[in-house]
Each structure stands twice: as structure tokens, then as C-alpha cells.
Short mmCIF file of C-alpha atoms in Angstrom, two decimals:
data_model
loop_
_atom_site.label_atom_id
_atom_site.label_comp_id
_atom_site.label_asym_id
_atom_site.label_seq_id
_atom_site.Cartn_x
_atom_site.Cartn_y
_atom_site.Cartn_z
CA MET A 1 -7.89 -14.35 -22.75
CA SER A 2 -4.11 -14.38 -22.28
CA HIS A 3 -2.59 -16.18 -19.12
CA ASN A 4 0.85 -15.48 -18.52
CA ILE A 5 1.49 -17.66 -15.70
CA PRO A 6 5.31 -17.39 -14.34
CA ASP A 7 7.52 -20.48 -14.08
CA PHE A 8 8.45 -21.78 -10.74
CA THR A 9 10.70 -19.45 -9.04
CA ASP A 10 13.93 -20.72 -7.31
CA ASN A 11 12.69 -20.15 -3.84
CA GLU A 12 9.48 -22.24 -4.78
CA LEU A 13 11.94 -25.17 -6.07
CA TRP A 14 13.71 -25.14 -2.87
CA VAL A 15 10.55 -25.08 -1.19
CA VAL A 16 9.52 -28.43 -2.60
CA ARG A 17 13.11 -30.00 -2.83
CA SER A 18 13.34 -29.30 1.03
CA THR A 19 9.92 -30.59 1.61
CA LEU A 20 10.36 -33.67 -0.22
CA LYS A 21 13.77 -34.46 1.09
CA GLU A 22 12.27 -34.16 4.65
CA ARG A 23 9.44 -36.54 3.73
CA TYR A 24 11.63 -39.18 2.04
CA GLY A 25 14.86 -38.78 3.93
CA LYS A 26 16.64 -38.21 0.92
CA GLY A 27 16.61 -35.94 -2.12
CA VAL A 28 13.85 -36.41 -4.73
CA GLU A 29 14.06 -34.07 -7.73
CA PRO A 30 10.61 -32.76 -9.27
CA GLN A 31 10.76 -32.77 -12.91
CA PHE A 32 9.21 -29.87 -14.90
CA ALA A 33 6.26 -29.84 -16.96
CA ASP A 34 3.54 -28.20 -18.64
CA THR A 35 -0.18 -29.11 -18.24
CA GLU A 36 -3.40 -27.68 -19.71
CA VAL A 37 -5.80 -26.74 -16.83
CA MET A 38 -9.12 -24.97 -16.64
CA LEU A 39 -8.78 -21.68 -14.53
CA ASP A 40 -11.75 -20.52 -12.95
CA GLY A 41 -14.05 -20.44 -15.88
CA ASP A 42 -11.25 -18.42 -17.66
CA GLY A 43 -10.97 -21.56 -20.17
CA MET A 44 -7.99 -23.76 -20.72
CA ALA A 45 -4.55 -22.34 -20.07
CA TRP A 46 -0.97 -24.13 -20.10
CA CYS A 47 0.41 -24.06 -16.71
CA PRO A 48 3.92 -24.92 -15.48
CA ALA A 49 3.92 -27.90 -13.19
CA LEU A 50 6.41 -29.96 -10.96
CA PHE A 51 5.90 -33.61 -11.25
CA TRP A 52 7.93 -36.46 -9.42
CA SER A 53 7.11 -40.05 -8.38
CA ALA A 54 7.97 -41.85 -4.90
CA ARG A 55 6.90 -45.16 -3.37
CA GLY A 56 4.47 -46.26 -6.29
CA ALA A 57 2.55 -42.79 -6.25
CA ASN A 58 3.02 -39.77 -8.65
CA PHE A 59 2.64 -36.28 -7.77
CA VAL A 60 1.82 -33.17 -9.92
CA ILE A 61 2.01 -29.45 -8.43
CA VAL A 62 0.45 -26.84 -11.06
CA LYS A 63 1.15 -23.28 -10.80
CA THR A 64 -1.89 -21.55 -11.90
CA GLY A 65 -0.89 -17.99 -11.23
CA THR A 66 1.74 -16.08 -9.12
CA SER A 67 1.28 -17.85 -5.76
CA ARG A 68 -1.46 -19.86 -6.56
CA TYR A 69 -1.29 -23.70 -7.09
CA LYS A 70 -3.11 -26.91 -7.30
CA ALA A 71 -2.18 -30.49 -6.24
CA TYR A 72 -2.76 -34.07 -7.45
CA PHE A 73 -1.43 -37.49 -6.92
CA TYR A 74 -2.42 -40.73 -8.42
CA PHE A 75 -1.31 -44.27 -8.82
CA HIS A 76 -2.92 -44.59 -12.33
CA PRO A 77 -3.56 -41.55 -14.61
CA GLU A 78 -6.99 -42.25 -14.98
CA HIS A 79 -7.68 -42.07 -11.17
CA GLN A 80 -6.46 -38.85 -9.97
CA LEU A 81 -7.04 -37.89 -6.25
CA GLY A 82 -6.62 -34.31 -4.77
CA THR A 83 -6.52 -32.61 -1.54
CA GLY A 84 -10.01 -31.30 -1.33
CA ILE A 85 -8.66 -27.84 -1.65
CA ASP A 86 -9.18 -26.11 -5.19
CA HIS A 87 -6.16 -23.67 -4.85
CA TYR A 88 -3.40 -22.89 -2.66
CA ASP A 89 -1.64 -19.48 -2.36
CA ASP A 90 1.39 -21.19 -0.18
CA ILE A 91 3.59 -23.63 -2.04
CA ALA A 92 4.77 -25.01 1.36
CA GLU A 93 1.24 -25.72 2.46
CA CYS A 94 0.24 -27.17 -0.98
CA VAL A 95 2.96 -29.58 -1.07
CA VAL A 96 2.69 -30.83 2.49
CA SER A 97 -0.90 -31.40 1.90
CA VAL A 98 -0.82 -33.44 -0.99
CA LEU A 99 1.95 -35.61 0.77
CA GLN A 100 -0.39 -36.04 3.60
CA VAL A 101 -3.43 -36.45 1.74
CA GLU A 102 -1.57 -39.42 -0.11
CA ALA A 103 -0.52 -40.91 3.24
CA ASP A 104 -3.70 -40.97 4.60
CA HIS A 105 -4.99 -42.68 1.59
CA ILE A 106 -2.15 -45.24 1.93
CA ARG A 107 -3.21 -45.66 5.73
CA ALA A 108 -7.01 -46.04 4.78
CA GLN A 109 -6.26 -48.75 2.00
CA LYS A 110 -4.09 -50.64 4.54
CA ILE A 111 -6.58 -50.60 7.13
CA LYS A 112 -9.15 -51.71 4.92
CA THR A 113 -6.92 -54.55 3.85
CA ASP A 114 -6.16 -55.65 7.21
CA GLU A 115 -9.57 -55.65 8.49
CA SER A 116 -10.67 -57.72 5.36
CA GLN A 117 -7.85 -60.18 6.40
CA ALA A 118 -8.87 -60.44 9.66
CA LYS A 119 -12.51 -61.23 8.86
CA ASP A 120 -10.88 -63.99 6.45
CA ASN A 121 -9.05 -65.20 9.16
CA ASP A 122 -11.21 -64.92 12.00
CA SER A 123 -8.65 -63.00 14.21
CA PRO A 124 -9.30 -60.98 16.83
CA ASP A 125 -6.38 -58.74 16.28
CA LYS A 126 -7.37 -55.15 15.24
CA PRO A 127 -5.75 -53.35 12.09
CA ASP A 128 -2.95 -51.16 12.78
CA THR A 129 -4.38 -47.37 12.66
CA SER A 130 -1.33 -45.57 14.16
CA PRO A 131 -0.82 -42.20 12.39
CA LEU A 132 1.35 -42.28 9.27
CA PHE A 133 3.27 -39.31 7.36
CA TRP A 134 7.06 -38.34 7.84
CA GLY A 135 9.55 -41.36 7.95
CA ASP A 136 6.98 -44.01 7.34
#
């Protein structure tokens, strides 16, 4: 089966760049890539992707069709994390979701570390569980 998946449009790129600038407080330029993915049982297909790295994490948005996207992030290529949603039909929602899931993941790791250190130190202090996202 032939998959003619269009490249990212100027509007899609603007949404991604704008969201990344809001998230990080500075411009983060996504890189263009191609990746091979399984498309809903239709077999493997080469799809356009956007990739960026920030604060130790790597992010990938894969365009799997016209207005269809998948999102991943990882700290090590062998351990990729997704958003729990198979496909998005809105790129803004896709980008915000992957950024939020990554922030939640970092927050959970920090809480786990804080709890472990508190046990080790017999400290009565509770871990910082305040929300984490924009501007952190």
C-alpha cells in the first residue's frame, strides 16, 4: 500500500515553534527527519517527523497523515515514552501533550528521589509536589 504522507506545513511548523518558545522561554528549532512507523495495521511507512532536544530530553512528533500526529519523548533511545494517546488530529494538542507528559514524568521522578532522600535522612520534610510545566 502506498502512503503519501505530506510534509509539515508552514502553519504546523509555526504552531510547534510557537509552543516551544512559550514552553522554554526561547526559540527551540525542531529538526526535520523521516522515520519508519507502523500505520494502523497498514504496514510500515516512512513519515515526516520533527525532532528537538531540551533539558536532557529528546522529543519527536511524527506526521502519520494529513492532520494526524504521534508524539514521543525519551532520555535514552531504548526507553521511549508516549502520551498514552495513539494519534492526535490537532498538532497543538499533540505538542502540548507531549511536553506536559514529559514535565509530569520529571515531576514524578523528583518526588520519588525526594521521598527516597527523606527516608535516608529520617527527615520529616515532605517532597515538593507543586505542579510543574510552563516556565519551570
